[in-house]
Amino acid sequence: MTTRINPSILAADFANFERELDRIATADLVHVDIMDNHFVPNLTFGLPMVERLQQVSPIPLDVHLMIDDPDRWAPGYAEAGAASVTFHAEAVADPVGLARRLRQIGARAGIALKPGTAAEPYLELLPEFDQVLVMTVEPGFGGQSFMPETMPKLRRVADAVRAAGLDVWLQVDGGITVDTIGVAAEAGADTFVAGSAVFRGVPEEQIAALRAAASSHGHAHR
């Protein structure tokens, strides 16, 4: 199984994004958190920033939309060239319709679940998605502590993906460090968002350490 490390630029130096992107060139994708101060109580970037990041990033963009009305706004991020666009189950009106639209444009379609959101209503829809993001913190702010109580939900999604023989990436986001990544890997995650754990040290070394920690623990139940 492939292990993907997607550093979150929420933890990067906002004044030097091009330099920061070059520092994480050994990662798989760069995780871009879009927050609108409505769906979550924080405000980050919008489409113009993503368009510019797309022009200078050495690795593909993994866009995470923590916004209201993704049915309206998400296609624009796919059109801007993002490799993956993930919207929240709690905010979307037509998850299947939106996922199909994103795929039609050429992006991978992802659906994200807050810690309190059950996975069961979405398990039968898994063939419509390329990625499921199980939030391991409440979305809206970086630097929060990993919530191990989300792992049973991750296992249920992983089991359903495996049972259906699907190629769906299982992403976790929130509190991922070298100390917590193994727990998520054992529960079935293969795609890991890490912010401060990457940018507070030497990113290339941190990415390698995270990758090694995930690979040594990963996919035990598969």
XYZ file of C-alpha atoms in Angstrom:
222
model
C 0.000 0.000 0.000
C 1.118 3.526 -0.774
C 1.629 5.975 2.070
C 0.948 9.599 1.146
C 2.115 12.560 3.245
C 0.269 15.797 2.477
C 1.671 18.757 4.441
C -0.849 21.462 5.297
C 0.213 24.954 4.285
C -1.901 26.253 7.156
C 1.312 25.729 9.154
C 3.596 27.360 6.574
C 4.979 30.903 6.435
C 2.191 32.763 4.658
C 4.572 35.466 3.427
C 6.793 32.931 1.632
C 4.517 30.312 0.136
C 6.642 29.602 -2.928
C 9.694 28.920 -0.751
C 7.610 26.834 1.652
C 6.238 24.722 -1.195
C 9.764 24.026 -2.400
C 10.667 22.877 1.138
C 7.997 20.135 0.945
C 8.780 18.940 -2.570
C 9.385 15.391 -1.259
C 5.772 15.157 -0.056
C 3.008 13.640 -2.173
C 0.513 16.487 -2.329
C 0.148 19.829 -0.561
C -2.989 20.151 1.573
C -4.727 23.498 1.136
C -7.387 24.333 3.734
C -10.105 26.634 2.436
C -12.184 28.120 5.291
C -14.974 30.654 4.847
C -15.694 31.813 8.435
C -19.193 30.339 8.050
C -18.889 26.545 7.958
C -15.967 26.863 10.355
C -15.078 29.838 12.594
C -11.928 30.753 10.713
C -10.969 32.388 7.427
C -8.058 31.310 5.261
C -7.668 31.422 1.480
C -9.888 31.460 -1.554
C -9.781 30.610 -5.220
C -7.300 33.330 -6.322
C -4.729 32.005 -3.851
C -5.252 28.436 -5.036
C -4.842 29.506 -8.654
C -1.498 31.087 -7.775
C -0.342 28.128 -5.660
C -1.161 25.844 -8.572
C 1.233 27.856 -10.738
C 4.217 27.568 -8.374
C 3.762 24.277 -6.485
C 6.167 21.431 -7.319
C 3.582 18.889 -6.121
C -0.181 18.557 -6.766
C -2.761 20.433 -4.698
C -5.055 18.579 -2.290
C -7.800 21.141 -1.608
C -9.981 20.725 1.506
C -13.089 22.899 1.377
C -14.381 23.768 4.846
C -17.026 26.034 3.375
C -20.754 26.417 2.988
C -22.362 25.657 -0.384
C -19.565 23.543 -1.910
C -22.052 22.540 -4.624
C -21.569 26.062 -5.991
C -17.913 26.695 -5.210
C -16.048 23.383 -5.431
C -15.973 23.068 -9.252
C -13.932 26.269 -9.491
C -11.102 24.675 -7.542
C -11.083 21.693 -9.888
C -11.050 24.070 -12.843
C -8.064 25.861 -11.268
C -6.116 22.615 -11.582
C -6.322 21.109 -8.089
C -5.566 17.396 -8.268
C -8.016 16.613 -5.475
C -11.000 18.563 -4.147
C -12.643 17.450 -0.887
C -15.923 18.900 0.371
C -17.722 18.313 3.655
C -20.628 15.912 3.971
C -22.256 18.315 6.441
C -22.261 21.204 3.951
C -23.097 19.595 0.609
C -26.593 19.350 -0.867
C -25.871 16.733 -3.557
C -22.671 14.815 -2.734
C -22.917 12.409 -5.655
C -23.733 15.114 -8.172
C -20.859 17.272 -6.977
C -18.390 14.368 -6.942
C -19.342 13.494 -10.518
C -18.884 17.124 -11.570
C -15.421 17.287 -10.007
C -14.398 14.057 -11.703
C -15.781 15.329 -15.009
C -13.538 18.399 -14.730
C -10.565 16.164 -14.010
C -10.037 16.302 -10.237
C -10.237 13.526 -7.678
C -13.431 13.915 -5.639
C -13.253 13.638 -1.866
C -15.809 13.747 0.928
C -14.897 14.809 4.468
C -16.579 13.780 7.720
C -16.360 15.784 10.939
C -15.587 13.802 14.115
C -19.271 13.675 15.062
C -20.538 12.685 11.601
C -21.377 9.007 11.079
C -19.861 7.227 8.097
C -22.743 4.804 7.536
C -24.905 7.037 5.295
C -21.981 7.390 2.877
C -20.673 3.831 2.702
C -22.974 2.848 -0.158
C -21.809 5.947 -2.051
C -18.103 5.063 -1.850
C -17.768 4.224 -5.577
C -18.601 7.886 -6.312
C -15.541 9.145 -4.424
C -11.776 8.953 -4.819
C -11.050 9.920 -1.220
C -12.729 9.904 2.182
C -11.320 12.316 4.748
C -12.000 11.311 8.349
C -11.331 14.422 10.422
C -9.301 13.590 13.523
C -9.963 17.030 15.046
C -12.857 19.474 14.781
C -12.232 21.398 11.546
C -11.383 25.069 11.661
C -8.045 25.470 13.395
C -4.559 24.003 13.154
C -2.562 22.670 16.067
C -5.306 20.625 17.738
C -4.779 17.276 19.455
C -5.513 14.019 17.639
C -8.863 12.423 18.561
C -8.368 8.629 18.825
C -12.123 8.167 19.255
C -12.462 8.745 15.488
C -10.547 5.548 14.697
C -13.531 3.135 14.805
C -15.186 5.225 12.088
C -12.008 5.127 10.007
C -11.920 1.334 10.382
C -15.538 1.040 9.200
C -14.769 3.083 6.090
C -11.572 1.112 5.436
C -13.419 -2.195 5.780
C -16.137 -1.014 3.385
C -13.579 0.158 0.822
C -11.763 -3.157 1.020
C -14.954 -5.216 0.862
C -16.030 -3.387 -2.292
C -12.580 -3.642 -3.870
C -12.405 0.115 -4.414
C -9.405 2.382 -4.964
C -10.435 5.073 -2.476
C -7.778 6.973 -0.564
C -8.436 7.189 3.186
C -7.201 10.477 4.545
C -6.852 11.723 8.127
C -6.383 15.359 9.092
C -5.756 16.783 12.541
C -3.087 16.238 15.154
C -1.039 13.929 12.923
C 2.539 13.561 14.229
C 5.120 10.778 14.306
C 3.465 9.718 17.577
C -0.117 9.501 16.239
C 0.319 8.569 12.581
C 0.798 4.881 13.397
C -2.578 4.695 15.134
C -4.290 6.098 12.048
C -2.306 3.853 9.711
C -3.288 0.768 11.681
C -6.936 1.815 11.405
C -6.650 1.955 7.619
C -5.520 5.470 6.669
C -3.087 5.767 3.772
C -3.084 9.553 3.231
C -1.975 11.805 6.076
C -2.290 15.559 6.507
C 0.327 17.068 8.810
C 0.929 20.749 9.447
C 3.118 21.802 12.327
C 4.678 18.315 12.444
C 6.232 19.083 9.035
C 6.913 22.800 9.035
C 8.300 23.225 12.563
C 11.343 21.140 11.764
C 13.278 20.421 8.572
C 10.360 19.512 6.283
C 12.206 16.916 4.217
C 13.308 15.091 7.379
C 9.867 15.365 8.985
C 8.143 14.036 5.859
C 10.510 11.053 5.770
C 9.950 10.358 9.464
C 6.164 10.507 9.085
C 6.288 8.240 6.043
C 8.431 5.704 7.875
C 6.232 5.758 10.977
C 3.083 5.252 8.922
C 4.588 2.493 6.797
C 5.817 0.538 9.812
C 2.342 0.519 11.393
C 0.105 0.647 8.376
C -2.705 -1.454 7.095
C -2.421 -4.119 9.789
C -6.101 -4.965 9.478
C -5.948 -5.265 5.704
